Amino acid sequence: MKKMINGVESLLEESLNGFAKAHDDIIQFNHQPHFVRRNEATKQGKVTLVSGGGSGHEPLHTGLVGKGMLDAACPGQIFTSPTPDQMMAAAESVENGGGVLFIVKNYAGDVMNFEIAAEMLECEHATVLVSDDVSLPKDHSTGRRGVAGTLIVEKIVGAAAEQGRSLMECKELGDRVNNATASMGVALTSCTVPAIGQPTFDIGDNEIEMGVGIHGERGREPMDLVSASDIVEHLATAIDEDLKPQKGQQVLLHVNGFGATPSMELYLIYELAAEHWAEKGVKVTRSLVGNYTTSLDMAGASITLTLLDDELTALWDEPVHAANLRWGC
Amino acid sequence: MKKMINGVESLLEESLNGFAKAHDDIIQFNHQPHFVRRNEATKQGKVTLVSGGGSGHEPLHTGLVGKGMLDAACPGQIFTSPTPDQMMAAAESVENGGGVLFIVKNYAGDVMNFEIAAEMLECEHATVLVSDDVSLPKDHSTGRRGVAGTLIVEKIVGAAAEQGRSLMECKELGDRVNNATASMGVALTSCTVPAIGQPTFDIGDNEIEMGVGIHGERGREPMDLVSASDIVEHLATAIDEDLKPQKGQQVLLHVNGFGATPSMELYLIYELAAEHWAEKGVKVTRSLVGNYTTSLDMAGASITLTLLDDELTALWDEPVHAANLRWGC
């Protein structure tokens, strides 16, 4: 394993210390228990958005804490759910009379721990489960995984909360964005979890893993390394079968890098995906390209499509001022 | 070679098409010859900033075109200088009565081609050569290489140009920022240039390349893989020997990923570097952490330090609205 670290035990804490120092104008890092929260006090009665999950997916979620997005995020150990005490402490630290909305990626550990935290919360609360990964069938036993679409949910609901919408309105909006969003990814290499020290899965020199999860879960199928156009056709077709975007539909197209893929390849994937949907008369009106929901040092990318309407577009365009996502302020 | 591409020949053009589509609110891509320019017309008499260089370092330079930064950028083939006709066409496309300032990384091909373009330009013009890589001695035969400090020069001079400073003022400011900036990098893996198809250099499983260049140039020395703290001590000491920051000095600390290094490791490097300078009484007052001057799929990072004064800090803080760097607007 080749990584720039001091030790497996200290990595998360040291890295979060650096993150907090680099962005001390926006966020602060609470050490016991671990959470990251906005510096700025929010308006009385604003719905509070709290997310979290295993570390190793940065900037998701800690890098998305800030005005117009999350109020707090709980980083677990790498690829490991945070604990209910982190979620409780984070929620209580930022709650301001409007109730707490948990935004949770659909993984068994995260779901269970956020449920425990929710039961203990004394304030009004609700949860949005994100399950945008179409590589698994809709009726999969534990449901579909939450992947890069999580950022879309957090951005849009974050804007709505900032506008003063109620907890139930934010919850319904989050569910609606989740249902309007589909993602699928492909890996060229495995990631390596520092505590394990070797790649999560084996993959041949001329093989790719289609439908991979963001923890290196094996996907739909390993297949031969094909052209970028063929890769995009695979991913986009799976998204189309699920989301069925109609001619004239406006969409947000998000190409997400898993961490080790050059910008040049991500923009190539974006170009091919944009062409795919242009040919179907689907209108890409908003875009996001970059490393946002990563899997440590995995090479590969995912495509996420969200069906937009005027309301969702306007909320997407609202200002956001997080450490790793910023516009309009 | 494992990459998501269609073909070596088409990669750059397809990727730039995607880049232009994803950011058509900010920039446009000229195909013959290749350059990226701001959409928005600039104020009459504003100094025009044009940069460029081999592709594969994205977001440098194309992702830094926009309000408050570059007016145009010329992407060469991967790790290959753009040609004088690109530079001429880019400069003439955006020049608006204030003259043209070329910002050029110090590599023989880039320097020569920008000189040829400058000689042919009919308008007033000047050039800032960036040479911030302290891994080579100051008296190296071809001078020091320009690396991640280039972004700092472009940001600060971009703000000055936007404020209406003259060509000579911008040129002097650029030289001053370059002299106040020092960088050094380390590689854990080599990058792979698609047209070559194999890693640029060999590196052992337990070896790192200290002082590596952004094209995979061998550095000062290969050494055993050491802890992150030792890596940072090496890089920061080399910077200190060159830049000699004094106690109380305010600095900008930029930790740059080469493309395949997880965010978690970059913030760890930032934390250790911030501690290194805090112990010396040097004050980190501005920060930038992320993949900005990349080397395709190389794993590793560089540290850049810029000595700040009130003027440079204020210019750094000015709004910027480029595809891949944005604040204040």
Short mmCIF file of N, CA, C and O in Angstrom, two decimals, chain B residues 187-273:
data_model
loop_
_atom_site.label_atom_id
_atom_site.label_comp_id
_atom_site.label_asym_id
_atom_site.label_seq_id
_atom_site.Cartn_x
_atom_site.Cartn_y
_atom_site.Cartn_z
N ALA B 187 6.19 12.39 -5.79
CA ALA B 187 5.33 11.44 -6.49
C ALA B 187 5.39 10.07 -5.84
O ALA B 187 6.46 9.63 -5.42
N LEU B 188 4.24 9.43 -5.75
CA LEU B 188 4.18 8.04 -5.27
C LEU B 188 4.10 7.08 -6.44
O LEU B 188 4.49 5.92 -6.34
N THR B 189 3.49 7.57 -7.53
CA THR B 189 3.43 6.77 -8.75
C THR B 189 3.78 7.67 -9.92
O THR B 189 3.75 8.89 -9.80
N SER B 190 4.08 7.08 -11.03
CA SER B 190 4.28 7.84 -12.26
C SER B 190 2.94 8.12 -12.90
O SER B 190 1.95 7.46 -12.62
N CYS B 191 2.89 9.12 -13.75
CA CYS B 191 1.73 9.28 -14.63
C CYS B 191 1.98 8.46 -15.89
O CYS B 191 3.10 8.04 -16.16
N THR B 192 0.90 8.25 -16.64
CA THR B 192 1.00 7.54 -17.92
C THR B 192 0.42 8.43 -19.01
O THR B 192 -0.76 8.77 -18.98
N VAL B 193 1.26 8.84 -19.95
CA VAL B 193 0.81 9.66 -21.07
C VAL B 193 0.13 8.73 -22.08
O VAL B 193 0.73 7.74 -22.51
N PRO B 194 -1.14 9.03 -22.45
CA PRO B 194 -1.88 8.10 -23.32
C PRO B 194 -1.13 7.75 -24.61
O PRO B 194 -1.14 6.58 -25.01
N ALA B 195 -0.48 8.72 -25.23
CA ALA B 195 0.18 8.43 -26.51
C ALA B 195 1.39 7.53 -26.33
O ALA B 195 1.86 6.93 -27.29
N ILE B 196 1.90 7.43 -25.12
CA ILE B 196 3.06 6.57 -24.86
C ILE B 196 2.59 5.22 -24.32
O ILE B 196 3.11 4.17 -24.69
N GLY B 197 1.57 5.26 -23.47
CA GLY B 197 0.93 4.01 -23.09
C GLY B 197 1.58 3.27 -21.95
O GLY B 197 1.11 2.20 -21.56
N GLN B 198 2.69 3.79 -21.45
CA GLN B 198 3.30 3.18 -20.26
C GLN B 198 3.81 4.27 -19.33
O GLN B 198 4.02 5.41 -19.76
N PRO B 199 4.01 3.93 -18.06
CA PRO B 199 4.42 4.94 -17.09
C PRO B 199 5.68 5.69 -17.53
O PRO B 199 6.58 5.09 -18.12
N THR B 200 5.71 7.00 -17.22
CA THR B 200 6.83 7.84 -17.62
C THR B 200 8.12 7.43 -16.93
O THR B 200 9.20 7.51 -17.51
N PHE B 201 8.03 7.01 -15.69
CA PHE B 201 9.24 6.54 -15.00
C PHE B 201 8.91 5.34 -14.12
O PHE B 201 7.75 5.11 -13.77
N ASP B 202 9.93 4.57 -13.79
CA ASP B 202 9.77 3.42 -12.89
C ASP B 202 9.94 3.88 -11.46
O ASP B 202 10.79 4.72 -11.17
N ILE B 203 9.16 3.31 -10.60
CA ILE B 203 9.28 3.64 -9.19
C ILE B 203 8.93 2.40 -8.39
O ILE B 203 7.96 1.70 -8.72
N GLY B 204 9.75 2.09 -7.41
CA GLY B 204 9.56 0.86 -6.65
C GLY B 204 8.32 0.93 -5.76
O GLY B 204 7.79 2.00 -5.50
N ASP B 205 7.90 -0.25 -5.30
CA ASP B 205 6.69 -0.33 -4.47
C ASP B 205 6.85 0.42 -3.15
O ASP B 205 5.85 0.83 -2.55
N ASN B 206 8.08 0.57 -2.69
CA ASN B 206 8.31 1.26 -1.42
C ASN B 206 9.15 2.51 -1.61
O ASN B 206 9.90 2.91 -0.74
N GLU B 207 9.00 3.13 -2.77
CA GLU B 207 9.84 4.26 -3.13
C GLU B 207 8.97 5.46 -3.49
O GLU B 207 7.87 5.29 -4.02
N ILE B 208 9.48 6.66 -3.23
CA ILE B 208 8.81 7.87 -3.70
C ILE B 208 9.83 8.72 -4.43
O ILE B 208 11.04 8.54 -4.25
N GLU B 209 9.35 9.62 -5.26
CA GLU B 209 10.24 10.47 -6.05
C GLU B 209 10.14 11.89 -5.49
O GLU B 209 9.15 12.59 -5.72
N MET B 210 11.14 12.30 -4.75
CA MET B 210 11.12 13.60 -4.08
C MET B 210 11.60 14.68 -5.06
O MET B 210 12.66 14.53 -5.68
N GLY B 211 10.81 15.76 -5.19
CA GLY B 211 11.20 16.83 -6.10
C GLY B 211 10.79 16.58 -7.54
O GLY B 211 11.34 17.15 -8.47
N VAL B 212 9.78 15.74 -7.69
CA VAL B 212 9.33 15.37 -9.05
C VAL B 212 8.75 16.60 -9.78
O VAL B 212 8.22 17.52 -9.15
N GLY B 213 8.85 16.61 -11.09
CA GLY B 213 8.22 17.65 -11.90
C GLY B 213 6.83 17.24 -12.32
O GLY B 213 6.44 16.08 -12.18
N ILE B 214 6.08 18.19 -12.86
CA ILE B 214 4.68 17.90 -13.18
C ILE B 214 4.50 17.16 -14.50
O ILE B 214 3.38 16.91 -14.93
N HIS B 215 5.59 16.81 -15.15
CA HIS B 215 5.51 15.92 -16.30
C HIS B 215 6.15 14.58 -15.97
O HIS B 215 6.51 13.82 -16.87
N GLY B 216 6.34 14.34 -14.69
CA GLY B 216 7.02 13.11 -14.30
C GLY B 216 8.53 13.20 -14.46
O GLY B 216 9.20 12.17 -14.53
N GLU B 217 9.09 14.42 -14.51
CA GLU B 217 10.55 14.54 -14.51
C GLU B 217 11.07 13.98 -13.19
O GLU B 217 10.54 14.31 -12.13
N ARG B 218 12.14 13.17 -13.25
CA ARG B 218 12.73 12.66 -12.04
C ARG B 218 13.15 13.83 -11.17
O ARG B 218 13.51 14.91 -11.67
N GLY B 219 13.09 13.63 -9.85
CA GLY B 219 13.30 14.75 -8.94
C GLY B 219 14.72 14.83 -8.41
O GLY B 219 15.68 14.49 -9.10
N ARG B 220 14.82 15.32 -7.18
CA ARG B 220 16.12 15.41 -6.54
C ARG B 220 16.67 14.02 -6.28
O ARG B 220 17.85 13.77 -6.42
N GLU B 221 15.79 13.15 -5.82
CA GLU B 221 16.24 11.83 -5.39
C GLU B 221 15.04 10.91 -5.20
O GLU B 221 14.02 11.32 -4.68
N PRO B 222 15.18 9.65 -5.61
CA PRO B 222 14.19 8.69 -5.17
C PRO B 222 14.54 8.33 -3.72
O PRO B 222 15.71 8.30 -3.36
N MET B 223 13.55 8.12 -2.89
CA MET B 223 13.85 7.70 -1.53
C MET B 223 12.81 6.69 -1.07
O MET B 223 11.80 6.48 -1.74
N ASP B 224 13.08 6.04 0.04
CA ASP B 224 12.11 5.09 0.56
C ASP B 224 10.82 5.81 0.94
O ASP B 224 10.85 6.98 1.34
N LEU B 225 9.71 5.11 0.82
CA LEU B 225 8.43 5.65 1.27
C LEU B 225 8.52 5.89 2.77
O LEU B 225 8.77 4.96 3.54
N VAL B 226 8.35 7.14 3.17
CA VAL B 226 8.43 7.50 4.58
C VAL B 226 7.06 8.00 5.03
O VAL B 226 6.10 8.02 4.25
N SER B 227 6.97 8.40 6.29
CA SER B 227 5.69 8.88 6.81
C SER B 227 5.33 10.22 6.16
O SER B 227 6.19 10.93 5.62
N ALA B 228 4.05 10.58 6.26
CA ALA B 228 3.60 11.87 5.74
C ALA B 228 4.36 13.00 6.41
O ALA B 228 4.72 14.00 5.77
N SER B 229 4.63 12.88 7.70
CA SER B 229 5.38 13.93 8.41
C SER B 229 6.77 14.11 7.82
O SER B 229 7.24 15.24 7.63
N ASP B 230 7.44 13.00 7.53
CA ASP B 230 8.78 13.11 6.95
C ASP B 230 8.73 13.68 5.53
O ASP B 230 9.60 14.45 5.13
N ILE B 231 7.72 13.29 4.79
CA ILE B 231 7.56 13.85 3.43
C ILE B 231 7.41 15.37 3.52
O ILE B 231 8.07 16.13 2.81
N VAL B 232 6.53 15.82 4.41
CA VAL B 232 6.29 17.26 4.54
C VAL B 232 7.55 17.98 5.02
O VAL B 232 7.88 19.07 4.54
N GLU B 233 8.29 17.38 5.94
CA GLU B 233 9.54 17.99 6.42
C GLU B 233 10.51 18.20 5.25
O GLU B 233 11.13 19.26 5.13
N HIS B 234 10.62 17.21 4.39
CA HIS B 234 11.48 17.33 3.21
C HIS B 234 11.06 18.49 2.32
O HIS B 234 11.87 19.32 1.92
N LEU B 235 9.78 18.51 2.00
CA LEU B 235 9.29 19.52 1.06
C LEU B 235 9.38 20.92 1.68
O LEU B 235 9.84 21.87 1.04
N ALA B 236 8.93 21.02 2.93
CA ALA B 236 8.87 22.34 3.58
C ALA B 236 10.27 22.88 3.83
O ALA B 236 10.51 24.09 3.71
N THR B 237 11.21 22.00 4.15
CA THR B 237 12.58 22.46 4.39
C THR B 237 13.20 23.01 3.11
O THR B 237 13.88 24.04 3.12
N ALA B 238 12.94 22.33 2.00
CA ALA B 238 13.46 22.83 0.72
C ALA B 238 12.87 24.20 0.41
O ALA B 238 13.57 25.10 -0.08
N ILE B 239 11.61 24.38 0.71
CA ILE B 239 10.96 25.67 0.48
C ILE B 239 11.55 26.74 1.40
O ILE B 239 11.85 27.86 0.98
N ASP B 240 11.74 26.38 2.67
CA ASP B 240 12.31 27.32 3.64
C ASP B 240 13.71 27.78 3.23
O ASP B 240 14.05 28.96 3.36
N GLU B 241 14.52 26.84 2.75
CA GLU B 241 15.89 27.19 2.37
C GLU B 241 15.90 28.21 1.24
O GLU B 241 16.80 29.03 1.13
N ASP B 242 14.88 28.15 0.43
CA ASP B 242 14.83 29.05 -0.71
C ASP B 242 14.16 30.38 -0.35
O ASP B 242 14.65 31.45 -0.67
N LEU B 243 13.03 30.28 0.30
CA LEU B 243 12.16 31.45 0.48
C LEU B 243 12.45 32.18 1.80
O LEU B 243 12.14 33.36 1.94
N LYS B 244 13.03 31.48 2.76
CA LYS B 244 13.41 32.03 4.06
C LYS B 244 12.31 32.88 4.71
O LYS B 244 12.53 34.06 5.02
N PRO B 245 11.12 32.30 4.92
CA PRO B 245 10.06 33.07 5.57
C PRO B 245 10.45 33.40 7.01
O PRO B 245 10.97 32.53 7.72
N GLN B 246 10.23 34.64 7.42
CA GLN B 246 10.60 35.08 8.76
C GLN B 246 9.44 34.88 9.72
O GLN B 246 8.28 34.76 9.32
N LYS B 247 9.76 34.88 10.99
CA LYS B 247 8.73 34.81 12.02
C LYS B 247 7.76 35.98 11.84
O LYS B 247 8.19 37.11 11.60
N GLY B 248 6.47 35.70 11.93
CA GLY B 248 5.47 36.75 11.77
C GLY B 248 5.03 36.97 10.33
O GLY B 248 4.04 37.64 10.08
N GLN B 249 5.77 36.38 9.39
CA GLN B 249 5.43 36.52 7.97
C GLN B 249 4.07 35.88 7.68
O GLN B 249 3.81 34.76 8.11
N GLN B 250 3.21 36.57 6.94
CA GLN B 250 1.96 35.97 6.50
C GLN B 250 2.19 35.24 5.17
O GLN B 250 2.90 35.75 4.30
N VAL B 251 1.59 34.07 5.05
CA VAL B 251 1.80 33.27 3.84
C VAL B 251 0.49 32.64 3.36
O VAL B 251 -0.45 32.44 4.13
N LEU B 252 0.49 32.34 2.07
CA LEU B 252 -0.53 31.50 1.45
C LEU B 252 0.06 30.10 1.34
O LEU B 252 1.15 29.93 0.79
N LEU B 253 -0.67 29.12 1.84
CA LEU B 253 -0.22 27.72 1.76
C LEU B 253 -1.13 26.97 0.80
O LEU B 253 -2.34 26.86 1.02
N HIS B 254 -0.53 26.47 -0.25
CA HIS B 254 -1.29 25.75 -1.29
C HIS B 254 -0.79 24.31 -1.35
O HIS B 254 0.37 24.08 -1.67
N VAL B 255 -1.67 23.37 -1.01
CA VAL B 255 -1.35 21.95 -1.17
C VAL B 255 -2.07 21.47 -2.42
O VAL B 255 -3.30 21.55 -2.51
N ASN B 256 -1.29 21.00 -3.37
CA ASN B 256 -1.81 20.63 -4.68
C ASN B 256 -1.68 19.13 -4.91
O ASN B 256 -0.61 18.56 -4.74
N GLY B 257 -2.78 18.49 -5.29
CA GLY B 257 -2.73 17.07 -5.64
C GLY B 257 -2.39 16.90 -7.11
O GLY B 257 -2.80 17.69 -7.95
N PHE B 258 -1.64 15.84 -7.43
CA PHE B 258 -1.22 15.61 -8.82
C PHE B 258 -2.30 14.90 -9.63
O PHE B 258 -2.13 14.72 -10.83
N GLY B 259 -3.37 14.46 -9.00
CA GLY B 259 -4.46 13.91 -9.79
C GLY B 259 -5.07 12.64 -9.22
O GLY B 259 -6.26 12.41 -9.34
N ALA B 260 -4.25 11.80 -8.58
CA ALA B 260 -4.76 10.50 -8.12
C ALA B 260 -4.66 10.35 -6.61
O ALA B 260 -4.76 9.24 -6.10
N THR B 261 -4.49 11.45 -5.90
CA THR B 261 -4.33 11.38 -4.45
C THR B 261 -5.62 11.78 -3.76
O THR B 261 -6.18 12.83 -4.05
N PRO B 262 -6.11 10.94 -2.84
CA PRO B 262 -7.38 11.26 -2.17
C PRO B 262 -7.32 12.57 -1.40
O PRO B 262 -6.27 12.94 -0.86
N SER B 263 -8.45 13.23 -1.36
CA SER B 263 -8.62 14.46 -0.60
C SER B 263 -8.13 14.32 0.84
O SER B 263 -7.49 15.23 1.39
N MET B 264 -8.40 13.17 1.44
CA MET B 264 -8.00 12.94 2.83
C MET B 264 -6.48 13.08 3.01
O MET B 264 -6.01 13.64 4.00
N GLU B 265 -5.72 12.58 2.05
CA GLU B 265 -4.26 12.70 2.15
C GLU B 265 -3.81 14.14 1.91
O GLU B 265 -2.86 14.62 2.54
N LEU B 266 -4.49 14.84 1.01
CA LEU B 266 -4.10 16.24 0.75
C LEU B 266 -4.32 17.10 1.98
O LEU B 266 -3.48 17.94 2.32
N TYR B 267 -5.45 16.89 2.68
CA TYR B 267 -5.69 17.68 3.89
C TYR B 267 -4.75 17.26 5.02
O TYR B 267 -4.40 18.09 5.87
N LEU B 268 -4.33 16.02 5.03
CA LEU B 268 -3.30 15.60 6.00
C LEU B 268 -1.99 16.33 5.72
O LEU B 268 -1.35 16.86 6.64
N ILE B 269 -1.59 16.38 4.45
CA ILE B 269 -0.36 17.11 4.09
C ILE B 269 -0.50 18.58 4.48
O ILE B 269 0.43 19.19 5.02
N TYR B 270 -1.68 19.14 4.23
CA TYR B 270 -1.92 20.54 4.61
C TYR B 270 -1.73 20.73 6.12
O TYR B 270 -1.07 21.68 6.57
N GLU B 271 -2.32 19.82 6.90
CA GLU B 271 -2.24 19.91 8.37
C GLU B 271 -0.77 19.89 8.83
O GLU B 271 -0.35 20.71 9.65
N LEU B 272 0.00 18.98 8.27
CA LEU B 272 1.39 18.84 8.70
C LEU B 272 2.23 20.04 8.25
O LEU B 272 3.10 20.52 8.99
N ALA B 273 1.92 20.56 7.07
CA ALA B 273 2.64 21.74 6.59
C ALA B 273 2.26 22.96 7.43
O ALA B 273 3.12 23.77 7.80
#
